[in-house]
Amino acid sequence: NAGVMQNPRHLVRRRGQEARLRCSPMKGHSHVYWYRQLPEEGLKFMVYLQKENIIDESGMPKERFSAEFPKEGPSILRIQQVVRGDSAAYFCASSPPITGSSYEQYFGPGTRLTVT
Amino acid sequence: AQTVTQSQPEMSVQEAETVTLSCTYDTSESNYYLFWYKQPPSRQMILVIRQEAYKQQNATENRFSVNFQKAAKSFSLKISDSQLGDTAMYFCAFMRDSWGKLQFGAGTQVVVTP
């Protein structure tokens, strides 16, 4: 069973460009979470999605950031008009349908975004 | 709101020795879940161990064990027989229900020396 896949692993964008980060959850997982890790800091929650639904976006910046998890295909985190402060590692995690004993989040390798 | 505090920025331990990492959290919830994740230099987040708050028994995974003190809101991680491959950043994390966001502490860098 392949793990959580993220691509690209590294992404360089100039200020003002758009960044699209992709996440394919583990097979059978229907819940996707995005986290951001700034240099020398812990991970901060951004958004939690199920197929075609945003469940919790309390950690998303109000502007320029959006996320989706369509019925088919990977989850996408989109950052419009990137600024230097968006430079960070973005991690995606997935979890299976919630049961009493199955709730761990499994993380992808992350996408390192550098804004020049 | 919940907060997770890791008060040790860095810990050094010799191979084969034991090291204990501290984590405290603040919550008014009665049902929650606690985790320790490891982030080696590759930056991959790896789940080390988990603990359900309703379970009194401390979780154990091979050389890793926790000391869960619910009343004190403390969740420490003990690494026994430390190995060079244990060198990594260790994050304590809290989850309010069996779904939803993880809240992470700031992390503790563990360095295992020969």
PDB file of C-alpha atoms in Angstrom, chain A:
ATOM      1  CA  ASN A   1       0.000   0.000   0.000  1.00  0.00           C
ATOM      2  CA  ALA A   2       1.665   3.179  -1.173  1.00  0.00           C
ATOM      3  CA  GLY A   3       1.959   5.940   1.367  1.00  0.00           C
ATOM      4  CA  VAL A   4       0.733   9.493   1.080  1.00  0.00           C
ATOM      5  CA  MET A   5       2.150  11.049  -2.061  1.00  0.00           C
ATOM      6  CA  GLN A   6       2.937  14.706  -2.476  1.00  0.00           C
ATOM      7  CA  ASN A   7       4.227  16.512  -5.492  1.00  0.00           C
ATOM      8  CA  PRO A   8       6.227  18.346  -6.302  1.00  0.00           C
ATOM      9  CA  ARG A   9       8.744  17.752  -3.540  1.00  0.00           C
ATOM     10  CA  HIS A  10      10.364  21.104  -4.190  1.00  0.00           C
ATOM     11  CA  LEU A  11       8.751  24.121  -5.770  1.00  0.00           C
ATOM     12  CA  VAL A  12      10.317  27.481  -6.523  1.00  0.00           C
ATOM     13  CA  ARG A  13       8.102  30.426  -7.342  1.00  0.00           C
ATOM     14  CA  ARG A  14       8.749  34.112  -7.845  1.00  0.00           C
ATOM     15  CA  ARG A  15       6.764  36.603  -5.829  1.00  0.00           C
ATOM     16  CA  GLY A  16       3.316  37.091  -7.341  1.00  0.00           C
ATOM     17  CA  GLN A  17       3.124  33.674  -9.002  1.00  0.00           C
ATOM     18  CA  GLU A  18       0.753  30.868  -8.090  1.00  0.00           C
ATOM     19  CA  ALA A  19       1.756  27.676  -6.308  1.00  0.00           C
ATOM     20  CA  ARG A  20      -0.196  24.421  -6.604  1.00  0.00           C
ATOM     21  CA  LEU A  21       0.630  21.612  -4.233  1.00  0.00           C
ATOM     22  CA  ARG A  22      -0.832  18.148  -4.753  1.00  0.00           C
ATOM     23  CA  CYS A  23      -1.559  15.373  -2.309  1.00  0.00           C
ATOM     24  CA  SER A  24      -2.735  11.851  -3.031  1.00  0.00           C
ATOM     25  CA  PRO A  25      -3.923  10.136   0.155  1.00  0.00           C
ATOM     26  CA  MET A  26      -3.259   6.540   1.004  1.00  0.00           C
ATOM     27  CA  LYS A  27      -5.556   4.036  -0.643  1.00  0.00           C
ATOM     28  CA  GLY A  28      -8.827   3.797   1.252  1.00  0.00           C
ATOM     29  CA  HIS A  29      -8.292   7.096   3.059  1.00  0.00           C
ATOM     30  CA  SER A  30     -11.025   9.669   2.655  1.00  0.00           C
ATOM     31  CA  HIS A  31      -9.759  12.403   4.973  1.00  0.00           C
ATOM     32  CA  VAL A  32      -7.004  14.845   4.049  1.00  0.00           C
ATOM     33  CA  TYR A  33      -5.256  17.425   6.223  1.00  0.00           C
ATOM     34  CA  TRP A  34      -2.800  20.140   5.249  1.00  0.00           C
ATOM     35  CA  TYR A  35      -0.163  21.507   7.631  1.00  0.00           C
ATOM     36  CA  ARG A  36       2.499  24.164   7.224  1.00  0.00           C
ATOM     37  CA  GLN A  37       5.916  24.124   8.845  1.00  0.00           C
ATOM     38  CA  LEU A  38       7.840  27.366   8.880  1.00  0.00           C
ATOM     39  CA  PRO A  39      11.624  27.134   9.382  1.00  0.00           C
ATOM     40  CA  GLU A  40      12.590  26.096  12.917  1.00  0.00           C
ATOM     41  CA  GLU A  41       8.945  25.691  13.954  1.00  0.00           C
ATOM     42  CA  GLY A  42       6.417  22.941  14.517  1.00  0.00           C
ATOM     43  CA  LEU A  43       3.626  22.043  12.151  1.00  0.00           C
ATOM     44  CA  LYS A  44       0.559  24.257  12.090  1.00  0.00           C
ATOM     45  CA  PHE A  45      -2.824  22.990  10.953  1.00  0.00           C
ATOM     46  CA  MET A  46      -4.304  24.658   7.898  1.00  0.00           C
ATOM     47  CA  VAL A  47      -7.321  22.739   6.614  1.00  0.00           C
ATOM     48  CA  TYR A  48      -9.173  19.433   6.883  1.00  0.00           C
ATOM     49  CA  LEU A  49     -11.093  18.055   3.907  1.00  0.00           C
ATOM     50  CA  GLN A  50     -13.170  15.080   2.963  1.00  0.00           C
ATOM     51  CA  LYS A  51     -14.153  14.295  -0.589  1.00  0.00           C
ATOM     52  CA  GLU A  52     -15.803  17.421  -2.038  1.00  0.00           C
ATOM     53  CA  ASN A  53     -16.157  19.005   1.421  1.00  0.00           C
ATOM     54  CA  ILE A  54     -14.120  21.366   3.557  1.00  0.00           C
ATOM     55  CA  ILE A  55     -14.647  20.272   7.147  1.00  0.00           C
ATOM     56  CA  ASP A  56     -12.392  22.690   9.028  1.00  0.00           C
ATOM     57  CA  GLU A  57     -10.455  25.576   7.500  1.00  0.00           C
ATOM     58  CA  SER A  58      -9.772  27.420  10.725  1.00  0.00           C
ATOM     59  CA  GLY A  59      -6.013  27.455  10.074  1.00  0.00           C
ATOM     60  CA  MET A  60      -6.132  28.799   6.540  1.00  0.00           C
ATOM     61  CA  PRO A  61      -5.085  32.401   5.906  1.00  0.00           C
ATOM     62  CA  LYS A  62      -8.132  34.367   4.823  1.00  0.00           C
ATOM     63  CA  GLU A  63      -6.662  35.503   1.541  1.00  0.00           C
ATOM     64  CA  ARG A  64      -4.713  33.871  -1.277  1.00  0.00           C
ATOM     65  CA  PHE A  65      -4.990  30.304   0.092  1.00  0.00           C
ATOM     66  CA  SER A  66      -7.537  27.721  -0.972  1.00  0.00           C
ATOM     67  CA  ALA A  67      -7.858  23.952  -0.849  1.00  0.00           C
ATOM     68  CA  GLU A  68      -9.971  21.318  -2.511  1.00  0.00           C
ATOM     69  CA  PHE A  69     -10.373  17.565  -2.493  1.00  0.00           C
ATOM     70  CA  PRO A  70     -12.435  16.627  -5.549  1.00  0.00           C
ATOM     71  CA  LYS A  71     -14.371  13.441  -6.046  1.00  0.00           C
ATOM     72  CA  GLU A  72     -11.658  12.227  -8.389  1.00  0.00           C
ATOM     73  CA  GLY A  73      -7.991  13.075  -8.195  1.00  0.00           C
ATOM     74  CA  PRO A  74      -5.649  14.487  -5.587  1.00  0.00           C
ATOM     75  CA  SER A  75      -6.223  17.188  -3.031  1.00  0.00           C
ATOM     76  CA  ILE A  76      -4.847  20.557  -4.117  1.00  0.00           C
ATOM     77  CA  LEU A  77      -3.545  23.376  -1.943  1.00  0.00           C
ATOM     78  CA  ARG A  78      -3.404  26.544  -3.973  1.00  0.00           C
ATOM     79  CA  ILE A  79      -1.538  29.694  -3.024  1.00  0.00           C
ATOM     80  CA  GLN A  80      -2.129  32.714  -5.205  1.00  0.00           C
ATOM     81  CA  GLN A  81       0.255  35.658  -5.532  1.00  0.00           C
ATOM     82  CA  VAL A  82       2.896  34.076  -3.338  1.00  0.00           C
ATOM     83  CA  VAL A  83       5.027  36.200  -1.022  1.00  0.00           C
ATOM     84  CA  ARG A  84       8.354  35.446   0.666  1.00  0.00           C
ATOM     85  CA  GLY A  85       6.544  34.638   3.922  1.00  0.00           C
ATOM     86  CA  ASP A  86       4.858  31.677   2.202  1.00  0.00           C
ATOM     87  CA  SER A  87       8.216  29.896   1.993  1.00  0.00           C
ATOM     88  CA  ALA A  88       7.764  26.790   4.120  1.00  0.00           C
ATOM     89  CA  ALA A  89       7.311  23.038   4.040  1.00  0.00           C
ATOM     90  CA  TYR A  90       3.729  22.018   3.378  1.00  0.00           C
ATOM     91  CA  PHE A  91       2.695  18.606   4.628  1.00  0.00           C
ATOM     92  CA  CYS A  92      -0.339  16.605   3.713  1.00  0.00           C
ATOM     93  CA  ALA A  93      -1.698  13.843   5.921  1.00  0.00           C
ATOM     94  CA  SER A  94      -4.491  11.363   5.390  1.00  0.00           C
ATOM     95  CA  SER A  95      -6.581   9.148   7.608  1.00  0.00           C
ATOM     96  CA  PRO A  96      -9.090   6.386   6.942  1.00  0.00           C
ATOM     97  CA  PRO A  97     -12.825   6.649   7.554  1.00  0.00           C
ATOM     98  CA  ILE A  98     -13.121   7.223  11.273  1.00  0.00           C
ATOM     99  CA  THR A  99     -13.596   4.185  13.489  1.00  0.00           C
ATOM    100  CA  GLY A 100     -12.846   3.717  17.154  1.00  0.00           C
ATOM    101  CA  SER A 101      -9.453   2.246  16.498  1.00  0.00           C
ATOM    102  CA  SER A 102      -8.427   3.915  13.287  1.00  0.00           C
ATOM    103  CA  TYR A 103      -7.751   7.596  13.390  1.00  0.00           C
ATOM    104  CA  GLU A 104      -4.043   8.129  12.975  1.00  0.00           C
ATOM    105  CA  GLN A 105      -2.893  10.604  10.402  1.00  0.00           C
ATOM    106  CA  TYR A 106      -0.207   9.429   8.032  1.00  0.00           C
ATOM    107  CA  PHE A 107       2.003  12.090   6.554  1.00  0.00           C
ATOM    108  CA  GLY A 108       3.429  12.598   3.111  1.00  0.00           C
ATOM    109  CA  PRO A 109       7.046  13.675   2.544  1.00  0.00           C
ATOM    110  CA  GLY A 110       6.081  17.327   2.215  1.00  0.00           C
ATOM    111  CA  THR A 111       6.519  19.989  -0.447  1.00  0.00           C
ATOM    112  CA  ARG A 112       9.169  22.592   0.201  1.00  0.00           C
ATOM    113  CA  LEU A 113       8.061  25.888  -1.288  1.00  0.00           C
ATOM    114  CA  THR A 114      10.645  28.581  -1.853  1.00  0.00           C
ATOM    115  CA  VAL A 115       9.537  32.034  -2.929  1.00  0.00           C
ATOM    116  CA  THR A 116      12.233  34.163  -4.514  1.00  0.00           C
TER     117      THR A 116
END
